[in-house]
PDB file of C-alpha atoms in Angstrom:
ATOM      1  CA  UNK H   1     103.156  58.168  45.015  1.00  0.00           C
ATOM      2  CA  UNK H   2     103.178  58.555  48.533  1.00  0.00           C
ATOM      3  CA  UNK H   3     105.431  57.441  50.503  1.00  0.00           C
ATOM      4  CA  UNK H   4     103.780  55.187  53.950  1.00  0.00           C
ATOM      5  CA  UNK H   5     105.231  52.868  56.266  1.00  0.00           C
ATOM      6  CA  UNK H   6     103.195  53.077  59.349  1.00  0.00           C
ATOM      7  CA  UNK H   7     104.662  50.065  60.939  1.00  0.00           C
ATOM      8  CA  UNK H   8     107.928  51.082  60.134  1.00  0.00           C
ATOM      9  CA  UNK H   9     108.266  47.449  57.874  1.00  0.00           C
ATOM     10  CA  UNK H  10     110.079  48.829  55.276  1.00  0.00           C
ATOM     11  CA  UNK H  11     112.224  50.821  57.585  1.00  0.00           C
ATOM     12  CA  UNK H  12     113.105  47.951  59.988  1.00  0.00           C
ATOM     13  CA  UNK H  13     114.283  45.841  56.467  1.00  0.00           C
ATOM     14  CA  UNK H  14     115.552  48.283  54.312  1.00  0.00           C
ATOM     15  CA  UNK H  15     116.123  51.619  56.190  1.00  0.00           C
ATOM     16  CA  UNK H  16     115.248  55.405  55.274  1.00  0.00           C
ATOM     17  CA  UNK H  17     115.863  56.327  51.265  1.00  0.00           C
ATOM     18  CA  UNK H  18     119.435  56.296  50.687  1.00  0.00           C
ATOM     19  CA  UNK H  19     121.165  59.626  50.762  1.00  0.00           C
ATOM     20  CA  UNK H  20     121.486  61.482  47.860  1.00  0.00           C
ATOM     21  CA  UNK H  21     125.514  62.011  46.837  1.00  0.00           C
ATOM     22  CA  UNK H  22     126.699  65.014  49.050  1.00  0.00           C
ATOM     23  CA  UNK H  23     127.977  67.762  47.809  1.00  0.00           C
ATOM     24  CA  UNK H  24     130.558  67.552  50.748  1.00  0.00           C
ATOM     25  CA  UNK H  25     131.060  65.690  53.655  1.00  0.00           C
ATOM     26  CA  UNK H  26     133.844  65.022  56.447  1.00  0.00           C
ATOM     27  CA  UNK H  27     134.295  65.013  60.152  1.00  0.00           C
ATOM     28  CA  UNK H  28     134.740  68.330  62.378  1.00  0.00           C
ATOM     29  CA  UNK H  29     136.797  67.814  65.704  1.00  0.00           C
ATOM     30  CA  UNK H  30     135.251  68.902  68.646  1.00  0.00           C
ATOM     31  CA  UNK H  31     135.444  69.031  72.250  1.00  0.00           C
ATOM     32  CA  UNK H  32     136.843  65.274  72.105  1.00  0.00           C
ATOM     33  CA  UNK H  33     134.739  63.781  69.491  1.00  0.00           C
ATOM     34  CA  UNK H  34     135.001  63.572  65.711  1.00  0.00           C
ATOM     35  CA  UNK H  35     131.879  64.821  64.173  1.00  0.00           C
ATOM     36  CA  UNK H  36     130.218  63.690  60.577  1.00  0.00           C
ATOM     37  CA  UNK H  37     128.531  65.515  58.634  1.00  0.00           C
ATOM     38  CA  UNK H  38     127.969  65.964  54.809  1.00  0.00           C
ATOM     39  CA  UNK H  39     125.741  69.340  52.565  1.00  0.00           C
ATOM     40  CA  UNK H  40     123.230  69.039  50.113  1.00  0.00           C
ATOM     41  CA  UNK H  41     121.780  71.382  47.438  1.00  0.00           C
ATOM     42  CA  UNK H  42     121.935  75.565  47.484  1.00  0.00           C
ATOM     43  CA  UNK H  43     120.047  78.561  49.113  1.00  0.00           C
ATOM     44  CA  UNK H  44     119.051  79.325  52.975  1.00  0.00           C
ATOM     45  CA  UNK H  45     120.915  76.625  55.105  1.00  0.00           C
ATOM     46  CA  UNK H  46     118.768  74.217  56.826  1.00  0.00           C
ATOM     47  CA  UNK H  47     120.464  71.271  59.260  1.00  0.00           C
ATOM     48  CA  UNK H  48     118.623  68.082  60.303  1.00  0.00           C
ATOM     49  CA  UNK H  49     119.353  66.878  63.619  1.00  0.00           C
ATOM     50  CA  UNK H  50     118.026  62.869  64.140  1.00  0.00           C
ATOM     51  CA  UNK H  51     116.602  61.348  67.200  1.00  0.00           C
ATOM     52  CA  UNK H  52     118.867  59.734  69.824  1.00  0.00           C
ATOM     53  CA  UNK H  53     120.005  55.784  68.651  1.00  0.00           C
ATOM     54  CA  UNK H  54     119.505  56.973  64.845  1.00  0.00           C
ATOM     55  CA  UNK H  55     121.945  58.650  62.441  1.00  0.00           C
ATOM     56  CA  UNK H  56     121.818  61.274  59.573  1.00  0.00           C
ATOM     57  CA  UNK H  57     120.140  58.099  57.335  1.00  0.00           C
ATOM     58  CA  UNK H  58     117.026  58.621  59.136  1.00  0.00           C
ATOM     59  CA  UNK H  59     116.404  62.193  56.842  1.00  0.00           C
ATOM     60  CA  UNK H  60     116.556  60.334  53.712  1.00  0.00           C
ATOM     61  CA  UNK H  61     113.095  61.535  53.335  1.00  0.00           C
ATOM     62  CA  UNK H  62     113.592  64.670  53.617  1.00  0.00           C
ATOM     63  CA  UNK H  63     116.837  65.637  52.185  1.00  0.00           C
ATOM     64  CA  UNK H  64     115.665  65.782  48.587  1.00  0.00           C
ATOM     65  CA  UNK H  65     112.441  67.427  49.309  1.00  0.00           C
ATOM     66  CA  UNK H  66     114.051  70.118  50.612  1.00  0.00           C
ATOM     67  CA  UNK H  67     116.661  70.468  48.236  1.00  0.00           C
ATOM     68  CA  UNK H  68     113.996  70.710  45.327  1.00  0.00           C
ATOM     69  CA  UNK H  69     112.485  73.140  47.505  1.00  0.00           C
ATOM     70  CA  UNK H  70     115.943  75.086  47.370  1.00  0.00           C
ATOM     71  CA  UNK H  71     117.557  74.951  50.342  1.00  0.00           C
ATOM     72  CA  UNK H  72     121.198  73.638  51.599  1.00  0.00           C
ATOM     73  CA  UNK H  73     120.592  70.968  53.431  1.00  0.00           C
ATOM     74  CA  UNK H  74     123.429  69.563  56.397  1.00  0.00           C
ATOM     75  CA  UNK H  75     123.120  66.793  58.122  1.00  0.00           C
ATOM     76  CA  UNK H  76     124.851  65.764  60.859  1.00  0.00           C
ATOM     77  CA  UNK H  77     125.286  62.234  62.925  1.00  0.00           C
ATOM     78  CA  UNK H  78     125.688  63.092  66.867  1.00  0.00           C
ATOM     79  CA  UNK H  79     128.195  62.637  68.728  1.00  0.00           C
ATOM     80  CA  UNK H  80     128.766  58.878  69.198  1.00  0.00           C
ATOM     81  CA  UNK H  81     125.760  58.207  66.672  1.00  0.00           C
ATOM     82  CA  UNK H  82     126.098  57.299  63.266  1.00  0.00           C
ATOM     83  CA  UNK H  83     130.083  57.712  62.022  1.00  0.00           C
ATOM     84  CA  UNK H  84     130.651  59.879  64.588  1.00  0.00           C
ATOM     85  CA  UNK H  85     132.691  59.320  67.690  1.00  0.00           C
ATOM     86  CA  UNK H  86     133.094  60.678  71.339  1.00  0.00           C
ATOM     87  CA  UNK H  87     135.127  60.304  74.313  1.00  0.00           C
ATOM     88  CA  UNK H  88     134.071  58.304  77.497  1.00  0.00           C
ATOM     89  CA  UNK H  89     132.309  61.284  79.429  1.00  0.00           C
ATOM     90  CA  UNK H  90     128.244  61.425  79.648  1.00  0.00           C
ATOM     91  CA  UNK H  91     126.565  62.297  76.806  1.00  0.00           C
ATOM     92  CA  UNK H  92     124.665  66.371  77.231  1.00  0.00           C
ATOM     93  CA  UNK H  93     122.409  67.998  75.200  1.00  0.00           C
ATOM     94  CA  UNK H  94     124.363  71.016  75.722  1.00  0.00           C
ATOM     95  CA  UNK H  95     127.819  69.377  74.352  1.00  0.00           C
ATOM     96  CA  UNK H  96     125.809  68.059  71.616  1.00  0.00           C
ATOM     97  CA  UNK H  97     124.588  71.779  70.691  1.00  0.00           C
ATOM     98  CA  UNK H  98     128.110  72.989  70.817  1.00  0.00           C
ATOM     99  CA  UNK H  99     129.023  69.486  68.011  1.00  0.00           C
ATOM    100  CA  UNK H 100     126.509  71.356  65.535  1.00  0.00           C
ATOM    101  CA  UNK H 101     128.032  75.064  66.795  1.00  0.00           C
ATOM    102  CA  UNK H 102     131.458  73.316  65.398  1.00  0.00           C
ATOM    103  CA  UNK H 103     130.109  72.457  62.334  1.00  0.00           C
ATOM    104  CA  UNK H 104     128.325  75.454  61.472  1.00  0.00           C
ATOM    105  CA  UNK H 105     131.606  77.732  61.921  1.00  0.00           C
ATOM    106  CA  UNK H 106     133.336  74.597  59.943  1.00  0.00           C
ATOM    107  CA  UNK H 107     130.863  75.088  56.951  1.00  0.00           C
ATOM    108  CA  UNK H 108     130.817  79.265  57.115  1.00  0.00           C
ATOM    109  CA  UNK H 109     127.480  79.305  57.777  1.00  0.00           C
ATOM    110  CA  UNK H 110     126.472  82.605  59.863  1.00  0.00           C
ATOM    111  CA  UNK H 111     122.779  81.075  60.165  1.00  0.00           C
ATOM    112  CA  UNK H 112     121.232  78.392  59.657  1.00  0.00           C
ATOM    113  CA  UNK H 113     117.487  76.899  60.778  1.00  0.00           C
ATOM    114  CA  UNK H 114     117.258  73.682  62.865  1.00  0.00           C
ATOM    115  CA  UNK H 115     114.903  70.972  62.404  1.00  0.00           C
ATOM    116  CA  UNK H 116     115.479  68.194  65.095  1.00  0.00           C
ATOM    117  CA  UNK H 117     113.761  65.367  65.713  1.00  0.00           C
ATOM    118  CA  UNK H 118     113.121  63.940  69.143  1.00  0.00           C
ATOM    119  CA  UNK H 119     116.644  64.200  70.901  1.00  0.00           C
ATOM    120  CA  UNK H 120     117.774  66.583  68.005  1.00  0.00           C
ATOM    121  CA  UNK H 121     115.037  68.815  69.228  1.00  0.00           C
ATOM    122  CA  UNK H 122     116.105  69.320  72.103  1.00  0.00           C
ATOM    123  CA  UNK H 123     119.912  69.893  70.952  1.00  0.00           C
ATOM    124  CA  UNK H 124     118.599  72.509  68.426  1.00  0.00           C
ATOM    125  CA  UNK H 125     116.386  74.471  71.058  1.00  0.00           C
ATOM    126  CA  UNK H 126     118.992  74.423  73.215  1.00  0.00           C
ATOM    127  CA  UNK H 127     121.816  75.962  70.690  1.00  0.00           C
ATOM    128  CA  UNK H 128     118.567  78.643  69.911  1.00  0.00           C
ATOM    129  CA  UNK H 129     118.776  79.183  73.258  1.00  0.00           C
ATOM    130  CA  UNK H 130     122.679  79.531  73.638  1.00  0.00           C
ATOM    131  CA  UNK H 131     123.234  80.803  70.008  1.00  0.00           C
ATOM    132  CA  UNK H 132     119.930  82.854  68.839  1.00  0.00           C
ATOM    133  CA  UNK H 133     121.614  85.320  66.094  1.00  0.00           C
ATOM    134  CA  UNK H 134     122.964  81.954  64.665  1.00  0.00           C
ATOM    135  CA  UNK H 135     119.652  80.148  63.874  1.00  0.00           C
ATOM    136  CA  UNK H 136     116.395  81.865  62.874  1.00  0.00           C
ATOM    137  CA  UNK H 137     113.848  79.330  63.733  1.00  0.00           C
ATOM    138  CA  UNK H 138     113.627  75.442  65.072  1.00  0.00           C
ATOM    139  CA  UNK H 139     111.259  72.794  64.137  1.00  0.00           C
ATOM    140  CA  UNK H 140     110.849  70.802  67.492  1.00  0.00           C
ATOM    141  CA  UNK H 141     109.474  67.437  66.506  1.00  0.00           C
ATOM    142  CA  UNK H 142     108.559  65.139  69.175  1.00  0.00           C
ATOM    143  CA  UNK H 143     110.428  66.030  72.189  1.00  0.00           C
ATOM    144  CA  UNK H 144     110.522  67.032  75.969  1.00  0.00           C
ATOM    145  CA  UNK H 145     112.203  70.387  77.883  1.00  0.00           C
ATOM    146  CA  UNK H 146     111.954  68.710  81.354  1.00  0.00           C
ATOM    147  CA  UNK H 147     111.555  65.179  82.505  1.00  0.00           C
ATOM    148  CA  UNK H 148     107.775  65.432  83.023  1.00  0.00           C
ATOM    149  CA  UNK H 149     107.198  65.451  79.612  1.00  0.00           C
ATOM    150  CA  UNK H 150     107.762  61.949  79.409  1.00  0.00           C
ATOM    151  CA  UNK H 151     104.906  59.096  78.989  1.00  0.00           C
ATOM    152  CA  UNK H 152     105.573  55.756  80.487  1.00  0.00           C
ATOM    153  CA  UNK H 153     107.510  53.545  78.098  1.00  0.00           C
ATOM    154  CA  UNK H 154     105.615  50.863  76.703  1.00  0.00           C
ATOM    155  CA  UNK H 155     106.956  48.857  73.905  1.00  0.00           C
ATOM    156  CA  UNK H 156     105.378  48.495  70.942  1.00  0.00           C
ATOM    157  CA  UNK H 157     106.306  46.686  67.383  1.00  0.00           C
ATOM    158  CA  UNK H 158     106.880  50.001  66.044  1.00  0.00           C
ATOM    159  CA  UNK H 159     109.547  50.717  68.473  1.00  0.00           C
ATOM    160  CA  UNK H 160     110.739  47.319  68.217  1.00  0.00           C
ATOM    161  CA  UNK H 161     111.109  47.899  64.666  1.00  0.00           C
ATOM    162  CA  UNK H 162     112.778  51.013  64.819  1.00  0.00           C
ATOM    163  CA  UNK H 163     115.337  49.845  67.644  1.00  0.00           C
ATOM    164  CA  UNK H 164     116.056  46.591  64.915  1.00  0.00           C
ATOM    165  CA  UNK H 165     117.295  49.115  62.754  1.00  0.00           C
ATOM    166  CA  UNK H 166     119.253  51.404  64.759  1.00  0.00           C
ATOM    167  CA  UNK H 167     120.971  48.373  65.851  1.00  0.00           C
ATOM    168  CA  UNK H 168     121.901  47.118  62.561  1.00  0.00           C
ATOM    169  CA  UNK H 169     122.871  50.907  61.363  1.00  0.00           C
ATOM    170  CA  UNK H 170     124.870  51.369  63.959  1.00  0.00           C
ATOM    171  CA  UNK H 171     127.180  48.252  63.736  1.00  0.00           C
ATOM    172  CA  UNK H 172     127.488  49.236  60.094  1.00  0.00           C
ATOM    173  CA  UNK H 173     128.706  52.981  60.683  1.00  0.00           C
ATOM    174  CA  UNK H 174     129.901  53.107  64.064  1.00  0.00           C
ATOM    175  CA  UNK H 175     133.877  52.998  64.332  1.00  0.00           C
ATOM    176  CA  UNK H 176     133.123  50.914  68.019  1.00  0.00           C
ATOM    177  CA  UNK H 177     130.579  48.242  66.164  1.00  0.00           C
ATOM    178  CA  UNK H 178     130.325  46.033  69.079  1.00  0.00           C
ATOM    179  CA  UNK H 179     129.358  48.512  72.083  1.00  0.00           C
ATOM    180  CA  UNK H 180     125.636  48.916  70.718  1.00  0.00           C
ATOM    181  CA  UNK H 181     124.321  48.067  74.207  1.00  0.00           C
ATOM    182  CA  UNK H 182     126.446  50.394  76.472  1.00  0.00           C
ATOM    183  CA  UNK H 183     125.955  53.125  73.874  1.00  0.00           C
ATOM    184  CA  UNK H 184     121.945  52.495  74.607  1.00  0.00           C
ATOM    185  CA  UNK H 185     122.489  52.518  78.019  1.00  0.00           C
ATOM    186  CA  UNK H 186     124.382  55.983  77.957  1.00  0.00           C
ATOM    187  CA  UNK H 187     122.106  57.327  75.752  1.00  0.00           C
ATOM    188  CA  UNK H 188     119.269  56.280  78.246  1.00  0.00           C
ATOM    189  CA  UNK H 189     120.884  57.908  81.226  1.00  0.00           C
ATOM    190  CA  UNK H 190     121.030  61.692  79.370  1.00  0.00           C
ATOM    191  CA  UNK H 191     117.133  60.961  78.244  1.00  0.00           C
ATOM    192  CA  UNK H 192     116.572  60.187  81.646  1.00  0.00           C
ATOM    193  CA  UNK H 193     118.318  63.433  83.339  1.00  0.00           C
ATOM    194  CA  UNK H 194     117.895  65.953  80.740  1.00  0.00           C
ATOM    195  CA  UNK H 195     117.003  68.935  79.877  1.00  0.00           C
ATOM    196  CA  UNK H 196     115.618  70.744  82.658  1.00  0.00           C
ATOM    197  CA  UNK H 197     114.113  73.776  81.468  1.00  0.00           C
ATOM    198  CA  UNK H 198     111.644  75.795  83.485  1.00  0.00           C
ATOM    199  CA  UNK H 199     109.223  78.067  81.963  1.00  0.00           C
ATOM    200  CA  UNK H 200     111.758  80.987  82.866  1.00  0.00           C
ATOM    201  CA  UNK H 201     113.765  79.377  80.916  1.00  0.00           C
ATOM    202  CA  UNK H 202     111.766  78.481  78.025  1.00  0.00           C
ATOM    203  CA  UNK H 203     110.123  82.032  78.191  1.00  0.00           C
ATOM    204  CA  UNK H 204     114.059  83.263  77.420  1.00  0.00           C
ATOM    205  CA  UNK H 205     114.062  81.984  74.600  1.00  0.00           C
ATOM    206  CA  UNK H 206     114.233  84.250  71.475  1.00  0.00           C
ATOM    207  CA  UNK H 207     113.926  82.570  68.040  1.00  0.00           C
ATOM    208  CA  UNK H 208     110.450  81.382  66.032  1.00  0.00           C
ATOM    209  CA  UNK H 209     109.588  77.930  67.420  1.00  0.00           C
ATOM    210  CA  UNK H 210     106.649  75.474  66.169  1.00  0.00           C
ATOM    211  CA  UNK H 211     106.154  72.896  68.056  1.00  0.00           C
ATOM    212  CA  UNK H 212     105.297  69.812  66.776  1.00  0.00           C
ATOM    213  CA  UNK H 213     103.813  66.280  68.006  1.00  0.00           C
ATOM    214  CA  UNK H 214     102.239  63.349  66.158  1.00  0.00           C
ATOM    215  CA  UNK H 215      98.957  62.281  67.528  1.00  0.00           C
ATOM    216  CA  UNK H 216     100.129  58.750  68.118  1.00  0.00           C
ATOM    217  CA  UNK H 217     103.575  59.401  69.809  1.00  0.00           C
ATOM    218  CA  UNK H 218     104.655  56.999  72.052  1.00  0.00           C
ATOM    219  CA  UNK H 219     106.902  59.201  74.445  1.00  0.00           C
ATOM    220  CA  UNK H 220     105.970  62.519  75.191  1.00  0.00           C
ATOM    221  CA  UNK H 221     103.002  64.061  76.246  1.00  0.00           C
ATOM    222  CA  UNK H 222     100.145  66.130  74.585  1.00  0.00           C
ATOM    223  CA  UNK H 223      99.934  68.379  77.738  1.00  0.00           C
ATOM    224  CA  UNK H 224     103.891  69.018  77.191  1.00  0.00           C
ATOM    225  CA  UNK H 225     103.172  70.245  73.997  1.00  0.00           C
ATOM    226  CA  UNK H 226     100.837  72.522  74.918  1.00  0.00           C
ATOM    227  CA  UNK H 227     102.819  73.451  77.350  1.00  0.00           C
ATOM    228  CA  UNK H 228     105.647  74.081  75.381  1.00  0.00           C
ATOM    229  CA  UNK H 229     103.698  76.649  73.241  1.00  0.00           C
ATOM    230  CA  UNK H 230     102.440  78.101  75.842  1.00  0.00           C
ATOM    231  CA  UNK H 231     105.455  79.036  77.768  1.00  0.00           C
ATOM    232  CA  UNK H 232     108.123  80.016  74.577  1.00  0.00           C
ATOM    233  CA  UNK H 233     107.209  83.281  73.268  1.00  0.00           C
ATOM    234  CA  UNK H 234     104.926  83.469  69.822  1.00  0.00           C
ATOM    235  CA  UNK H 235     105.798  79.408  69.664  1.00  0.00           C
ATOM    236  CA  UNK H 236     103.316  77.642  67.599  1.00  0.00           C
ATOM    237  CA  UNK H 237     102.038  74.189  67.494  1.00  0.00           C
ATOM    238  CA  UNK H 238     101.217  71.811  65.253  1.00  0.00           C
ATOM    239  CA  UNK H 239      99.603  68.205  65.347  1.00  0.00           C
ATOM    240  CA  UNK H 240     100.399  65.291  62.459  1.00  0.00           C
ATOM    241  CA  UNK H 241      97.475  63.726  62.373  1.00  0.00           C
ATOM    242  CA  UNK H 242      97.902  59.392  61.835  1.00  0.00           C
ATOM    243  CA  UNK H 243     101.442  59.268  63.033  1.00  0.00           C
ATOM    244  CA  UNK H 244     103.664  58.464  65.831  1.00  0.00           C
ATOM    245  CA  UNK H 245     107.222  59.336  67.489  1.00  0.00           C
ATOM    246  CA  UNK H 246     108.226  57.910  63.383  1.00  0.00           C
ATOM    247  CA  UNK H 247     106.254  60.710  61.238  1.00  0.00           C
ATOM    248  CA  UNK H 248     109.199  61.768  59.099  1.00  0.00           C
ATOM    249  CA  UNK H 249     109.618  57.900  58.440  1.00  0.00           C
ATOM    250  CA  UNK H 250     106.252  57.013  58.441  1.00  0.00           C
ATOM    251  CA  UNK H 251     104.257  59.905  56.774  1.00  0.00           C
ATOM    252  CA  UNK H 252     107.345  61.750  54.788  1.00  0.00           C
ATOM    253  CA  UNK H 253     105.512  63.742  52.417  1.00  0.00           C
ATOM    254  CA  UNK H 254     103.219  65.328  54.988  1.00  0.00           C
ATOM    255  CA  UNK H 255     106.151  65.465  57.024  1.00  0.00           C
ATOM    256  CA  UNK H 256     107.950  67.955  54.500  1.00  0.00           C
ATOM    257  CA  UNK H 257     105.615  69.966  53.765  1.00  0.00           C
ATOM    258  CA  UNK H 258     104.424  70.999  57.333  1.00  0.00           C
ATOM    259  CA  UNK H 259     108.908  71.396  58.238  1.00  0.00           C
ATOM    260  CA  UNK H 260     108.871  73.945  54.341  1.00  0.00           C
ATOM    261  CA  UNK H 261     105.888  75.836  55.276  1.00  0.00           C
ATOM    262  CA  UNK H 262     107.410  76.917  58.516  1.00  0.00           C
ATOM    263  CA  UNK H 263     110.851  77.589  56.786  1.00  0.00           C
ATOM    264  CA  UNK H 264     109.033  79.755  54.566  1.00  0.00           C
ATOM    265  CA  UNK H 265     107.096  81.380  57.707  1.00  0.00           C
ATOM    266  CA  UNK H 266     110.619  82.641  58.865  1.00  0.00           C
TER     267      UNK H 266
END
């Protein structure tokens, strides 16, 4: 059966679908942080990268689909997310790329695609960007390459939902517990700064790229998308129809098969 929690009800109570057991897990060190991650399955590697406030939870989804589909699957909690810690500087997109860098090189893997999810987007495209002979293609789910690709927030009960649970995931991973709200609020100030790509910069960029935007979401723009496909070389897009910001949570099973058939495209 299908899985469907538009509302994100079952999320906000019970969470994604737990983890499967990894096959190995542990913490790279890197540029002042401790990084988690943990492998599942066999065959071309494939690393999830979840959405700022979230952790590597959030792919319980997807994990097993994609391991049936016979793939090794990493996934990784950002820096400061999840189990993973960090130092006091600002949080960058561009540090953040250089986090999965170290855990590639930890793991042996020469390549490996990149499917991120809102600000795990934007840390894969920018590693693609850095790093193109190390990753063959990126799944850009609902995310931004400049700060006009923004919509004015508006909460919603979706997002309030969502939020609920990232609180309650984080003071059960984090090693700091207690400093939910000033990890929000340095979160907030990278979303709010970064990136800053221009179309010279996004027309630079040399790996496979499909773009891809739920027709519901919440925070970024349908012109951004467009944009977006417009301005990276032979990038593609692609719309999930009934879905928000939350598709992967929401709609999982549509989800995975739109993030295989473009794995299978590269």
């Amino acid at each position: 059966m299908d899985v469907t929690d538009d509302e994100l009800l079952n999320f906000e109570a019970h969470g994604a679908a737990p983890l499967p057991r990894p096959q190995r897990e542990g913490f790279v060190e890197n540029d002042g942080a401790r990084i988690w991650y943990a492998t599942y399955g066999s065959g071309p590697a494939v690393i999830l990268l979840h959405g700022g406030l979230g952790n590597a939870g959030n792919w319980g989804y997807q994990v097993p689909a994609l391991v049936a589909a016979g793939r090794q699957v990493v996934v990784i909690d950002s820096r400061g997310h999840g189990r993973s810690t960090r130092d006091m500087r600002p949080y960058h997109y561009a540090q953040m790329a250089g986090d999965v860098l170290a855990v590639m090189d930890c793991l042996e893997l020469t390549r490996a695609a990149l499917v991120g999810w809102s600000d795990g987007a934007c840390t894969a495209l920018i590693l693609a960007d850095q790093r193109p002979e190390r990753v063959p293609g990126v799944f850009f789910f609902a995310c931004n390459m400049d700060p006009s690709g923004t919509l004015e927030f508006k909460p919603t009960p979706v997002i309030d939902r969502c939020f609920s649970r990232h609180r309650k995931d984080y003071q059960a991973l984090s090693a700091t517990p207690d400093a939910f709200e000033s990890f929000v609020g340095d979160v907030s100030k990278m979303m709010a700064s970064e990136p800053n790509y221009t179309a010279t910069d996004l027309a630079g960029i040399k790996v496979p790229v499909a773009v891809v935007l739920g027709d519901n979401d919440e925070f970024i723009k349908r012109e951004h998308a467009d944009y977006l496909v417009r301005s990276i070389p032979d990038a593609e897009l692609i719309l999930l129809p009934e879905v928000s910001h939350f598709a992967p949570l929401q709609r999982p099973e549509h989800f995975n098969r739109e993030v295989l058939a473009f794995l299978n495209r590269l």
